[in-house]
Structures are given as structure tokens and as C-alpha cells.
Short mmCIF file of C-alpha atoms and ligand atoms in Angstrom, two decimals:
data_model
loop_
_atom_site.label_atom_id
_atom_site.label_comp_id
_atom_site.label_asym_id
_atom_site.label_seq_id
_atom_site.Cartn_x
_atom_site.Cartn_y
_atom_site.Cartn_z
CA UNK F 1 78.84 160.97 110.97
CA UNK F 2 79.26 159.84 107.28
CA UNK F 3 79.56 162.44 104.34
CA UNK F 4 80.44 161.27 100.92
CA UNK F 5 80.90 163.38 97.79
CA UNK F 6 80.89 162.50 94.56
CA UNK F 7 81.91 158.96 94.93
CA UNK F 8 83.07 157.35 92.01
CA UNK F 9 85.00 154.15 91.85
CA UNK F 10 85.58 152.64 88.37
CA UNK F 11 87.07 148.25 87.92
CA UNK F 12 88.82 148.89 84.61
CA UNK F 13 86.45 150.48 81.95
CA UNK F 14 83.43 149.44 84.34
CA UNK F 15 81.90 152.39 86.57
CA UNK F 16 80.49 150.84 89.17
CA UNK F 17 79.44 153.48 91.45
CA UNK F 18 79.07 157.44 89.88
CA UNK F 19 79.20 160.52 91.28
CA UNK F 20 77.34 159.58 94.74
CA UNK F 21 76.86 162.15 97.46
CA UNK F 22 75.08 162.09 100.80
CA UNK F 23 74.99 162.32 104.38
CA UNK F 24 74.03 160.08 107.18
CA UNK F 25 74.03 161.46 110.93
CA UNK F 26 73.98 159.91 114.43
CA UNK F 27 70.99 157.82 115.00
CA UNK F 28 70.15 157.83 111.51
CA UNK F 29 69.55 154.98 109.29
CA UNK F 30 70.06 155.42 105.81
CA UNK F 31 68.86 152.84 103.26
CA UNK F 32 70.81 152.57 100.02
CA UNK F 33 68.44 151.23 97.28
CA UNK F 34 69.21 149.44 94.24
CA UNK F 35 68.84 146.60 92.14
CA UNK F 36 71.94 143.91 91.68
CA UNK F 37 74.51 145.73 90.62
CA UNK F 38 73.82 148.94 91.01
CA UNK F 39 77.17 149.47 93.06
CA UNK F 40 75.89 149.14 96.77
CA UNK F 41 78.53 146.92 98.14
CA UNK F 42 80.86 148.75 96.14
CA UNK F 43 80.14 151.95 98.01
CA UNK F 44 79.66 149.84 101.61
CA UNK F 45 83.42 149.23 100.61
CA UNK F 46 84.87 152.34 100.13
CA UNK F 47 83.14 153.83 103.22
CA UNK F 48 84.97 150.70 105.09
CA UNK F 49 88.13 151.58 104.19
CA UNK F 50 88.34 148.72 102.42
CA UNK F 51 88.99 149.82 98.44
CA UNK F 52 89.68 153.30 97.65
CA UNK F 53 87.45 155.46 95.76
CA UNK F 54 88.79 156.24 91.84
CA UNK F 55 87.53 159.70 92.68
CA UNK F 56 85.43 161.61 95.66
CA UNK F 57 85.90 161.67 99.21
CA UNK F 58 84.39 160.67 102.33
CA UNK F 59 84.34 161.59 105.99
CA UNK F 60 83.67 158.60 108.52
CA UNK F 61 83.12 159.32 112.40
CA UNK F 62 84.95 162.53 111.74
CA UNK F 63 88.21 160.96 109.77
CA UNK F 64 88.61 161.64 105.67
CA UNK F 65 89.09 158.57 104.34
CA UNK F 66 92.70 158.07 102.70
CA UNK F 67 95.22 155.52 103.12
CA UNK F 68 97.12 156.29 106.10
CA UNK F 69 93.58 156.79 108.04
CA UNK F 70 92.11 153.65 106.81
CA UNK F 71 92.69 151.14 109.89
CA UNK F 72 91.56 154.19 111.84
CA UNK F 73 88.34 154.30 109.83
CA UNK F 74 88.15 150.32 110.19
CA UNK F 75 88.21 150.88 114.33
CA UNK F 76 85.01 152.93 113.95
CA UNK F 77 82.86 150.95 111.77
CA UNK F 78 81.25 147.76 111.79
CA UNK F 79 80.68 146.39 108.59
CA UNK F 80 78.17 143.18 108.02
CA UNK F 81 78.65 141.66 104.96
CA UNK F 82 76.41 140.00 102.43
CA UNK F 83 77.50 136.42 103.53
CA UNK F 84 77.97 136.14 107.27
CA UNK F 85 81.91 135.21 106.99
CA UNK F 86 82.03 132.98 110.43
CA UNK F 87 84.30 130.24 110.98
CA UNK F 88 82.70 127.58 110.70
CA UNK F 89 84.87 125.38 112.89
CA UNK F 90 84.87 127.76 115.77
CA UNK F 91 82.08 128.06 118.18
CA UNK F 92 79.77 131.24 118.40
CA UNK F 93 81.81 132.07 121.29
CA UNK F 94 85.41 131.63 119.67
CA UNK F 95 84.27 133.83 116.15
CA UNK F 96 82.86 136.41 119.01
CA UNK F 97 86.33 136.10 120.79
CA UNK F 98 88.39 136.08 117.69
CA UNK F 99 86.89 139.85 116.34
CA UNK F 100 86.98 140.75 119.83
CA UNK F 101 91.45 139.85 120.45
CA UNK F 102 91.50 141.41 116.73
CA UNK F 103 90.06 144.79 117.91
CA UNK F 104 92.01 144.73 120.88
CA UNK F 105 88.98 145.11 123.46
CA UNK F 106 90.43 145.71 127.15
CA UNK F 107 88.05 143.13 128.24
CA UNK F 108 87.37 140.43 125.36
CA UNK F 109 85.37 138.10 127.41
CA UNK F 110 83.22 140.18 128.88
CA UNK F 111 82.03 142.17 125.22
CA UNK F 112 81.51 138.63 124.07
CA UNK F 113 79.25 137.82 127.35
CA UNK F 114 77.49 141.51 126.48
CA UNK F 115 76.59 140.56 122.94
CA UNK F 116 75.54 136.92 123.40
CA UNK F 117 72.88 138.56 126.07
CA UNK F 118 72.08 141.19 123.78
CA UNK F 119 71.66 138.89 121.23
CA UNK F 120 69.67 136.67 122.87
CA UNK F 121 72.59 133.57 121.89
CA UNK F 122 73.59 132.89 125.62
CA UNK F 123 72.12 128.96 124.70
CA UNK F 124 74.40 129.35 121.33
CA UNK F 125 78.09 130.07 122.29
CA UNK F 126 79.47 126.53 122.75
CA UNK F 127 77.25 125.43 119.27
CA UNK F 128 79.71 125.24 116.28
CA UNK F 129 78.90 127.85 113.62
CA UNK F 130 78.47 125.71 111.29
CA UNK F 131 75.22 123.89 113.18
CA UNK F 132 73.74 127.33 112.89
CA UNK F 133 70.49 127.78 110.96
CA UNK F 134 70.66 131.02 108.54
CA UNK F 135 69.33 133.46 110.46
CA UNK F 136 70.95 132.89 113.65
CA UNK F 137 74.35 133.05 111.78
CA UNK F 138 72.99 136.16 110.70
CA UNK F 139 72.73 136.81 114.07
CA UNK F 140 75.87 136.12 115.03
CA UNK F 141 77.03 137.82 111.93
CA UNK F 142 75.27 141.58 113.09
CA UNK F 143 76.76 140.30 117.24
CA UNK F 144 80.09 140.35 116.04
CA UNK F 145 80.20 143.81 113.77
CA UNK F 146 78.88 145.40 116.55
CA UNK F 147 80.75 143.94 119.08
CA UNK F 148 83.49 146.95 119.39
CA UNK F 149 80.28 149.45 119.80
CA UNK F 150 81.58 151.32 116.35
CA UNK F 151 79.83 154.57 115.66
CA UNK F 152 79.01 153.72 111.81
CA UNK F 153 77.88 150.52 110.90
CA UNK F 154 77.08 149.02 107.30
CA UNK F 155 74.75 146.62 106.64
CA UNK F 156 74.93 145.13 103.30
CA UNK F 157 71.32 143.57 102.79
CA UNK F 158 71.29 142.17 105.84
CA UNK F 159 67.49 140.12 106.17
CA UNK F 160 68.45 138.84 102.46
CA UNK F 161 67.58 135.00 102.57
CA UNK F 162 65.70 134.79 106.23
CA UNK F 163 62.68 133.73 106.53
CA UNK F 164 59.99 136.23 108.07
CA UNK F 165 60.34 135.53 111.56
CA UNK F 166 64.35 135.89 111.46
CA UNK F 167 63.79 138.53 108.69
CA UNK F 168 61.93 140.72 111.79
CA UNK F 169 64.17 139.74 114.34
CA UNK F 170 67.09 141.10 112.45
CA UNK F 171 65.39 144.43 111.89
CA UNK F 172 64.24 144.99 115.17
CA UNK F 173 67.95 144.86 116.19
CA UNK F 174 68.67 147.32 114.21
CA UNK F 175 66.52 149.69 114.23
CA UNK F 176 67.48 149.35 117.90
CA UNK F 177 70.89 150.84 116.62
CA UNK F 178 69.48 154.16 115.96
CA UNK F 179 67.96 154.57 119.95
CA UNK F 180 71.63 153.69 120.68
CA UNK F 181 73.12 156.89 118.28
CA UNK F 182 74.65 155.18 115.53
CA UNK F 183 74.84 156.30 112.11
CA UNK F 184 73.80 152.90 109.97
CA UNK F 185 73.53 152.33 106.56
CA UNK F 186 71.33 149.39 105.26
CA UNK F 187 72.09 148.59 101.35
CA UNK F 188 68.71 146.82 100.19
CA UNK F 189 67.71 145.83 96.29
CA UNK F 190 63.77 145.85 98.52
CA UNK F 191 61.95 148.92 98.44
CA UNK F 192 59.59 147.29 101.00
CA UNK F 193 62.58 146.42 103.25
CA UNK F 194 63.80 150.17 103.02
CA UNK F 195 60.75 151.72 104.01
CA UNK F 196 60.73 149.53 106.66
CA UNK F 197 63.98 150.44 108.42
CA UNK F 198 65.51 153.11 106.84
CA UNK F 199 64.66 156.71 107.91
CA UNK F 200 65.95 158.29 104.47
CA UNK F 201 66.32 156.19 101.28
CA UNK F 202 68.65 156.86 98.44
CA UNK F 203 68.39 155.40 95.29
CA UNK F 204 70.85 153.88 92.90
CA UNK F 205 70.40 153.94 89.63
CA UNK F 206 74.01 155.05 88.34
CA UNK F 207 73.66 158.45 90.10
CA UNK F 208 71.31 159.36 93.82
CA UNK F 209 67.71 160.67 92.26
P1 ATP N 301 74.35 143.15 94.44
O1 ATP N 301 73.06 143.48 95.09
O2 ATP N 301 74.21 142.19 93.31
O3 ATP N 301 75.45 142.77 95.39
P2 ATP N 301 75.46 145.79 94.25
O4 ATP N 301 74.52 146.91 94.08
O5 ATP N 301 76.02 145.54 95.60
O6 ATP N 301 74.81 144.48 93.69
P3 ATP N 301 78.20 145.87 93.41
O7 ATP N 301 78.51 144.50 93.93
O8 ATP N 301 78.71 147.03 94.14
O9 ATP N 301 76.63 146.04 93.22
O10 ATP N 301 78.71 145.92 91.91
C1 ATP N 301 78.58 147.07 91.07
C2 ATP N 301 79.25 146.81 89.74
O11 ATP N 301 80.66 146.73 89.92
C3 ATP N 301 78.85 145.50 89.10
O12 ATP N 301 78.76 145.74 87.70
C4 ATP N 301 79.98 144.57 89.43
O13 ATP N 301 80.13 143.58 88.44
C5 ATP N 301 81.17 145.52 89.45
N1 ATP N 301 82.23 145.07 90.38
C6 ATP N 301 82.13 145.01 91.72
N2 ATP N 301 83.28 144.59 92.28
C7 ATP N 301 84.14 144.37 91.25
C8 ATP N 301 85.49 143.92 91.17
N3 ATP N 301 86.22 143.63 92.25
N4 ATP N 301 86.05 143.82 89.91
C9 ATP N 301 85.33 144.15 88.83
N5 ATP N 301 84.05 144.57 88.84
C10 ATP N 301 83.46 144.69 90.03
#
């Protein structure tokens, strides 16, 4: 589902990421491991579609990753940053609605019903985003990347900054993603946290040991 090889990207005389090569399949979860740094979101990135690789290639859901095929690559991923990126202003419901309208879902309102169930944030979606507590944000955060049921999701450290009991609740969603077949990659600087999720770990250094 995702192949990379020999990723390299480079900002100016900084390499960031080197040489990087592996393989994640469907109902897999891969954990990228590496300190700060080490070029995890930078990688998380380029598999998005969302910088291009200074040299390599990739292969996402089945599309090589190039210019012209990178809104194409964006319908098939959900990506979960490293800050949860909601509107603050908007309700749960209304940041739901708004990634729903922007992939063009033939039936917005009832995805957004499906993931605040799924969720468990029926009680939430009329609270403002910004009365959220951290991990429910988070919450929201994972609801809304996987709101257009994308084969490849990234998850860029996602329990980072939750407290144990959100920490779990986070995880248990997704290792639920792998019973539902999609190929997810967790970027984590926690060996702990990798072992915990992930069923194949990679680790960063510059290049994959
Ligand atoms: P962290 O856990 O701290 O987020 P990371 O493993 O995700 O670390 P990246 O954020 O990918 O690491 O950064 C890898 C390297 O690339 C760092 O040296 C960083 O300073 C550099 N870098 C990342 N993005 C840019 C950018 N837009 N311009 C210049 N340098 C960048």
C-alpha cells in the first residue's frame, strides 16, 4: 500500500531525511522511530503529497507520487498532524463538516454522524473546539483524518502530550485501523509507544538500520 525508495529530501545544505526505503501493507502498522529531528514529519510529508522528495520515489494506494498525482494521493490518505489543526471557532461538528464539503463526501452529514459515534463525541459536536481538553481534540483531530475512510493514514506522534488514559484511548483507535485494512504509519521519538502499536518498527537515525 506504501513503498518508498531511497527517500531523500534535502532544505538547502540540510539533509533531512537520507536514503529511506520501506514498505507498509494493508492492515499493517508501521512505526517510524526517531528522536527530534531525525526527519519523521519530513517523510510523513512527502508520502502526503505535500513536499516533494529531492530524490527517491514512492508509491501510495497504488499511485507514484509526482506532481500531477498529488491531490490524487491527498484523496487516499489521511494525515494527522503533530498539532491537531481544528478551528477553534467552529464546533466539533462544523471542523467534521468542513473536511467532510472539502473531500466532497456524497453524504457529508451523515460521515460526520458516523465518526462522532465512532468516536464516541456524539455529547461533543455542538462544544466549540476550543473548550476541548487535549486529548479529545486529539480525538477529534484522528475523527476528522479518517473521516473520508482513506486507505493510508499517517500519524505523526499522535498520543504526544495526553495523559495515560487519553494516551490509551487514542491507541486503541488505532490499532483498530489495522482490523479495518489500512496501511498506517505512526512516527514516534518513544520506543515504548512503538512497540506498543506498531507491528514493524523502523528506525531513524539518518538512514533505516
Ligand atoms: P520532531 O520529532 O522534532 O518533529 P522529526 O523527526 O519529525 O522531528 P523533521 O521535523 O522531519 O524531524 O525535521 C528533520 C530535519 O529537517 C530537522 O533538522 C529540521 O530542522 C529540518 N527541516 C524540517 N522542515 C524544514 C523546513 N521547512 N526548512 C528547513 N529545514 C527543515
Amino acid at each position: 500500500m506504501i513503498t518508498t525508495r531511497s527517500l531523500e529530501r534535502h532544505f538547502g545544505k540540510r539533509v533531512a531525511v537520507e536514503d529511506v526505503s520501506f514498505e507498509v501493507g494493508a492492515g499493517e502498522i508501521f512505526g517510524l522511530l526517531g528522536p527530534n529531528g531525525a526527519g519523521k514529519t519530513t517523510i510523513l510529508r512527502m508520502i502526503a503529497g505535500l513536499i516533494a522528495p529531492t530524490r527517491g520515489e514512492a508509491v501510495v494506494a497504488g499511485i507514484p507520487l509526482a506532481r500531477r498525482t498529488a491531490d490524487a494521493v491527498r484523496a487516499r490518505i489521511g494525515l494527522l498532524t503533530e498539532t491537531p489543526g481544528l478551528w477553534d471557532r467552529l464546533t466539533v461538528r462544523e471542523n467534521l463538516r468542513v473536511h467532510a464539503r472539502l473531500h466532497q463526501l456524497v453524504d457529508p452529514d451523515a460521515a460526520v454522524d458516523e465518526a462522532l459515534e465512532r468516536f464516541d463525541l456524539q455529547s461533543r459536536g455542538d462544544s466549540l473546539a476550543a473548550e476541548l481538553s487535549k486529548g479529545l481534540k486529539q480525538r477529534v483531530a484522528l475523527a476528522r483524518a479518517l473521516l473520508h475512510n482513506p486507505p493510508v493514514v499517517l500519524l505523526d506522534e499522535p498520543t504526544s502530550g495526553l495523559d495515560p488514559q487519553s494516551a490509551r484511548t487514542v491507541r486503541d483507535l488505532i490499532l483498530e485501523l489495522r482490523t479495518r485494512g489500512h496501511a498506517v504509519i505512526i512516527s514516534t521519538h518513544n520506543l515504548d509507544e512503538a512497540e506498543r502499536v506498531a507491528d514493524r518498527v523502523g528506525v531513524l537515525r539518518r538512514r533505516f538500520l
